[in-house]
Amino acid sequence: ASTEAERLRAAADLAGELTGRAGPLRERAAALKAELGKDYAQSPELFELAKEYCLVHAAAACVLTHVHSADAVEAPLPSASLLLLQLERIRRQLFPHEQVTSQAVVDEVMEVLRGLHQDNRLFSYWQFPLAKRLTDESAARR
């Protein structure tokens, strides 16, 4: 099993890979603008570049949220496994058939989710009190 530090290193590598796409994206956008001229703004290629930029931005947002919430949240968050899984999901938009995380990482995140659900807590970095859960036994699956 990987340690928290190993998972953070893997997440850092993955984040570096994803955010490292920003420079080449700028270069591709500049080349596209030079090639298409006035048709640049309505080109399908620009839309694809924008989608990829959104993925880069999402990866950066995940990392910044993880880093800046470390002192503000209660266990089990922030979690290196959660960050790694978030980054893998973003990366899969670019490389849908390449898995980065192991089943152990997925299992750890699912354990966190189940625990938060059982404790009637939000799956969120910022917690606030929730209304008491009402259990309707008639609606439960049998």
PDB file of C-alpha atoms in Angstrom:
ATOM      1  CA  ALA A   1       0.000   0.000   0.000  1.00  0.00           C
ATOM      2  CA  SER A   2       1.209   3.467  -0.828  1.00  0.00           C
ATOM      3  CA  THR A   3       1.807   6.026   1.870  1.00  0.00           C
ATOM      4  CA  GLU A   4       0.187   9.451   1.966  1.00  0.00           C
ATOM      5  CA  ALA A   5       3.538  10.978   0.933  1.00  0.00           C
ATOM      6  CA  GLU A   6       3.853   8.635  -2.069  1.00  0.00           C
ATOM      7  CA  ARG A   7       0.332   9.487  -3.169  1.00  0.00           C
ATOM      8  CA  LEU A   8       1.065  13.204  -2.824  1.00  0.00           C
ATOM      9  CA  ARG A   9       4.183  12.767  -4.981  1.00  0.00           C
ATOM     10  CA  ALA A  10       2.130  10.905  -7.588  1.00  0.00           C
ATOM     11  CA  ALA A  11      -0.495  13.669  -7.480  1.00  0.00           C
ATOM     12  CA  ALA A  12       2.234  16.311  -7.868  1.00  0.00           C
ATOM     13  CA  ASP A  13       3.622  14.498 -10.916  1.00  0.00           C
ATOM     14  CA  LEU A  14       0.159  14.205 -12.427  1.00  0.00           C
ATOM     15  CA  ALA A  15      -0.625  17.853 -11.688  1.00  0.00           C
ATOM     16  CA  GLY A  16       2.669  18.860 -13.293  1.00  0.00           C
ATOM     17  CA  GLU A  17       1.804  16.865 -16.390  1.00  0.00           C
ATOM     18  CA  LEU A  18      -1.632  18.462 -16.657  1.00  0.00           C
ATOM     19  CA  THR A  19      -0.654  22.053 -15.882  1.00  0.00           C
ATOM     20  CA  GLY A  20       2.386  21.676 -18.133  1.00  0.00           C
ATOM     21  CA  ARG A  21      -0.050  21.659 -21.039  1.00  0.00           C
ATOM     22  CA  ALA A  22      -0.738  25.409 -20.590  1.00  0.00           C
ATOM     23  CA  GLY A  23       2.336  26.560 -22.539  1.00  0.00           C
ATOM     24  CA  PRO A  24       1.747  24.296 -25.532  1.00  0.00           C
ATOM     25  CA  LEU A  25      -1.934  25.324 -25.482  1.00  0.00           C
ATOM     26  CA  ARG A  26      -0.914  28.979 -25.839  1.00  0.00           C
ATOM     27  CA  GLU A  27       1.415  28.067 -28.694  1.00  0.00           C
ATOM     28  CA  ARG A  28      -1.293  26.080 -30.478  1.00  0.00           C
ATOM     29  CA  ALA A  29      -3.762  28.953 -30.027  1.00  0.00           C
ATOM     30  CA  ALA A  30      -1.261  31.449 -31.476  1.00  0.00           C
ATOM     31  CA  ALA A  31      -0.516  29.167 -34.440  1.00  0.00           C
ATOM     32  CA  LEU A  32      -4.234  28.664 -35.043  1.00  0.00           C
ATOM     33  CA  LYS A  33      -4.855  32.411 -34.971  1.00  0.00           C
ATOM     34  CA  ALA A  34      -2.045  32.990 -37.459  1.00  0.00           C
ATOM     35  CA  GLU A  35      -3.408  30.264 -39.729  1.00  0.00           C
ATOM     36  CA  LEU A  36      -7.113  31.157 -39.611  1.00  0.00           C
ATOM     37  CA  GLY A  37      -7.034  34.924 -39.231  1.00  0.00           C
ATOM     38  CA  LYS A  38     -10.524  36.361 -38.770  1.00  0.00           C
ATOM     39  CA  ASP A  39     -12.086  32.871 -38.771  1.00  0.00           C
ATOM     40  CA  TYR A  40     -10.127  31.997 -35.625  1.00  0.00           C
ATOM     41  CA  ALA A  41     -12.842  33.037 -33.144  1.00  0.00           C
ATOM     42  CA  GLN A  42     -15.476  30.722 -34.642  1.00  0.00           C
ATOM     43  CA  SER A  43     -13.246  27.743 -35.361  1.00  0.00           C
ATOM     44  CA  PRO A  44     -14.007  24.301 -33.949  1.00  0.00           C
ATOM     45  CA  GLU A  45     -10.295  23.966 -33.228  1.00  0.00           C
ATOM     46  CA  LEU A  46     -10.457  26.923 -30.838  1.00  0.00           C
ATOM     47  CA  PHE A  47     -13.378  25.279 -29.040  1.00  0.00           C
ATOM     48  CA  GLU A  48     -11.277  22.122 -28.574  1.00  0.00           C
ATOM     49  CA  LEU A  49      -8.391  24.208 -27.231  1.00  0.00           C
ATOM     50  CA  ALA A  50     -10.791  25.900 -24.802  1.00  0.00           C
ATOM     51  CA  LYS A  51     -12.016  22.514 -23.547  1.00  0.00           C
ATOM     52  CA  GLU A  52      -8.439  21.424 -22.931  1.00  0.00           C
ATOM     53  CA  TYR A  53      -7.688  24.717 -21.158  1.00  0.00           C
ATOM     54  CA  CYS A  54     -10.661  24.080 -18.845  1.00  0.00           C
ATOM     55  CA  LEU A  55      -9.114  20.738 -17.885  1.00  0.00           C
ATOM     56  CA  VAL A  56      -5.789  22.424 -17.080  1.00  0.00           C
ATOM     57  CA  HIS A  57      -7.626  25.006 -14.989  1.00  0.00           C
ATOM     58  CA  ALA A  58      -9.614  22.286 -13.170  1.00  0.00           C
ATOM     59  CA  ALA A  59      -6.396  20.432 -12.298  1.00  0.00           C
ATOM     60  CA  ALA A  60      -4.862  23.608 -10.891  1.00  0.00           C
ATOM     61  CA  ALA A  61      -8.034  24.306  -8.894  1.00  0.00           C
ATOM     62  CA  CYS A  62      -7.958  20.813  -7.352  1.00  0.00           C
ATOM     63  CA  VAL A  63      -4.335  21.224  -6.287  1.00  0.00           C
ATOM     64  CA  LEU A  64      -4.852  24.713  -4.857  1.00  0.00           C
ATOM     65  CA  THR A  65      -7.949  23.608  -2.944  1.00  0.00           C
ATOM     66  CA  HIS A  66      -6.034  20.670  -1.492  1.00  0.00           C
ATOM     67  CA  VAL A  67      -3.027  22.781  -0.507  1.00  0.00           C
ATOM     68  CA  HIS A  68      -4.907  25.718   0.966  1.00  0.00           C
ATOM     69  CA  SER A  69      -7.471  23.649   2.851  1.00  0.00           C
ATOM     70  CA  ALA A  70      -4.957  21.516   4.739  1.00  0.00           C
ATOM     71  CA  ASP A  71      -5.219  23.590   7.922  1.00  0.00           C
ATOM     72  CA  ALA A  72      -8.910  24.364   7.581  1.00  0.00           C
ATOM     73  CA  VAL A  73     -10.583  20.966   7.385  1.00  0.00           C
ATOM     74  CA  GLU A  74     -11.090  17.960   9.609  1.00  0.00           C
ATOM     75  CA  ALA A  75     -10.023  14.416   8.878  1.00  0.00           C
ATOM     76  CA  PRO A  76     -10.507  12.533   6.606  1.00  0.00           C
ATOM     77  CA  LEU A  77      -9.974  15.499   4.277  1.00  0.00           C
ATOM     78  CA  PRO A  78      -7.772  16.621   2.660  1.00  0.00           C
ATOM     79  CA  SER A  79      -6.703  13.263   1.322  1.00  0.00           C
ATOM     80  CA  ALA A  80      -3.857  12.546  -1.078  1.00  0.00           C
ATOM     81  CA  SER A  81      -5.926   9.683  -2.484  1.00  0.00           C
ATOM     82  CA  LEU A  82      -8.811  12.021  -3.206  1.00  0.00           C
ATOM     83  CA  LEU A  83      -6.523  14.521  -4.945  1.00  0.00           C
ATOM     84  CA  LEU A  84      -4.927  11.756  -6.995  1.00  0.00           C
ATOM     85  CA  LEU A  85      -8.328  10.415  -8.041  1.00  0.00           C
ATOM     86  CA  GLN A  86      -9.574  13.913  -8.939  1.00  0.00           C
ATOM     87  CA  LEU A  87      -6.534  14.506 -11.137  1.00  0.00           C
ATOM     88  CA  GLU A  88      -6.882  11.104 -12.780  1.00  0.00           C
ATOM     89  CA  ARG A  89     -10.507  11.852 -13.669  1.00  0.00           C
ATOM     90  CA  ILE A  90      -9.415  15.106 -15.301  1.00  0.00           C
ATOM     91  CA  ARG A  91      -6.575  13.357 -17.155  1.00  0.00           C
ATOM     92  CA  ARG A  92      -8.965  10.686 -18.441  1.00  0.00           C
ATOM     93  CA  GLN A  93     -10.696  13.384 -20.498  1.00  0.00           C
ATOM     94  CA  LEU A  94      -7.459  13.552 -22.492  1.00  0.00           C
ATOM     95  CA  PHE A  95      -6.356   9.923 -22.209  1.00  0.00           C
ATOM     96  CA  PRO A  96      -9.514   7.871 -21.571  1.00  0.00           C
ATOM     97  CA  HIS A  97      -7.840   4.461 -21.589  1.00  0.00           C
ATOM     98  CA  GLU A  98      -4.864   5.215 -19.336  1.00  0.00           C
ATOM     99  CA  GLN A  99      -5.306   4.502 -15.640  1.00  0.00           C
ATOM    100  CA  VAL A 100      -3.009   6.261 -13.182  1.00  0.00           C
ATOM    101  CA  THR A 101      -4.415   5.249  -9.802  1.00  0.00           C
ATOM    102  CA  SER A 102      -4.723   1.814  -8.286  1.00  0.00           C
ATOM    103  CA  GLN A 103      -7.823   0.115  -6.958  1.00  0.00           C
ATOM    104  CA  ALA A 104      -6.469   0.775  -3.459  1.00  0.00           C
ATOM    105  CA  VAL A 105      -6.741   4.534  -4.072  1.00  0.00           C
ATOM    106  CA  VAL A 106     -10.323   4.178  -5.294  1.00  0.00           C
ATOM    107  CA  ASP A 107     -11.173   1.988  -2.293  1.00  0.00           C
ATOM    108  CA  GLU A 108      -9.692   4.530   0.116  1.00  0.00           C
ATOM    109  CA  VAL A 109     -11.722   7.370  -1.404  1.00  0.00           C
ATOM    110  CA  MET A 110     -14.877   5.246  -1.294  1.00  0.00           C
ATOM    111  CA  GLU A 111     -14.229   4.520   2.384  1.00  0.00           C
ATOM    112  CA  VAL A 112     -14.004   8.273   3.024  1.00  0.00           C
ATOM    113  CA  LEU A 113     -17.259   8.829   1.120  1.00  0.00           C
ATOM    114  CA  ARG A 114     -19.077   6.099   3.026  1.00  0.00           C
ATOM    115  CA  GLY A 115     -17.826   7.421   6.359  1.00  0.00           C
ATOM    116  CA  LEU A 116     -18.925  10.971   5.587  1.00  0.00           C
ATOM    117  CA  HIS A 117     -22.324   9.718   4.448  1.00  0.00           C
ATOM    118  CA  GLN A 118     -22.802   7.595   7.565  1.00  0.00           C
ATOM    119  CA  ASP A 119     -21.819  10.557   9.764  1.00  0.00           C
ATOM    120  CA  ASN A 120     -24.305  12.788   7.900  1.00  0.00           C
ATOM    121  CA  ARG A 121     -21.454  15.035   6.758  1.00  0.00           C
ATOM    122  CA  LEU A 122     -20.947  16.718   3.423  1.00  0.00           C
ATOM    123  CA  PHE A 123     -18.383  15.414   0.968  1.00  0.00           C
ATOM    124  CA  SER A 124     -16.815  18.835   0.960  1.00  0.00           C
ATOM    125  CA  TYR A 125     -13.708  20.590   2.175  1.00  0.00           C
ATOM    126  CA  TRP A 126     -15.922  23.055   4.024  1.00  0.00           C
ATOM    127  CA  GLN A 127     -18.268  21.549   6.560  1.00  0.00           C
ATOM    128  CA  PHE A 128     -21.326  23.082   8.131  1.00  0.00           C
ATOM    129  CA  PRO A 129     -24.130  21.498  10.167  1.00  0.00           C
ATOM    130  CA  LEU A 130     -26.722  19.556   8.226  1.00  0.00           C
ATOM    131  CA  ALA A 131     -30.324  19.018   9.172  1.00  0.00           C
ATOM    132  CA  LYS A 132     -30.961  15.754  10.924  1.00  0.00           C
ATOM    133  CA  ARG A 133     -31.515  12.949   8.453  1.00  0.00           C
ATOM    134  CA  LEU A 134     -35.025  11.535   8.476  1.00  0.00           C
ATOM    135  CA  THR A 135     -35.237   7.884   7.633  1.00  0.00           C
ATOM    136  CA  ASP A 136     -38.283   6.768   5.726  1.00  0.00           C
ATOM    137  CA  GLU A 137     -38.215   2.997   6.077  1.00  0.00           C
ATOM    138  CA  SER A 138     -41.022   2.610   3.538  1.00  0.00           C
ATOM    139  CA  ALA A 139     -38.798   4.164   0.856  1.00  0.00           C
ATOM    140  CA  ALA A 140     -35.858   1.857   1.559  1.00  0.00           C
ATOM    141  CA  ARG A 141     -35.045  -0.888  -0.894  1.00  0.00           C
ATOM    142  CA  ARG A 142     -35.534  -4.360   0.366  1.00  0.00           C
TER     143      ARG A 142
END
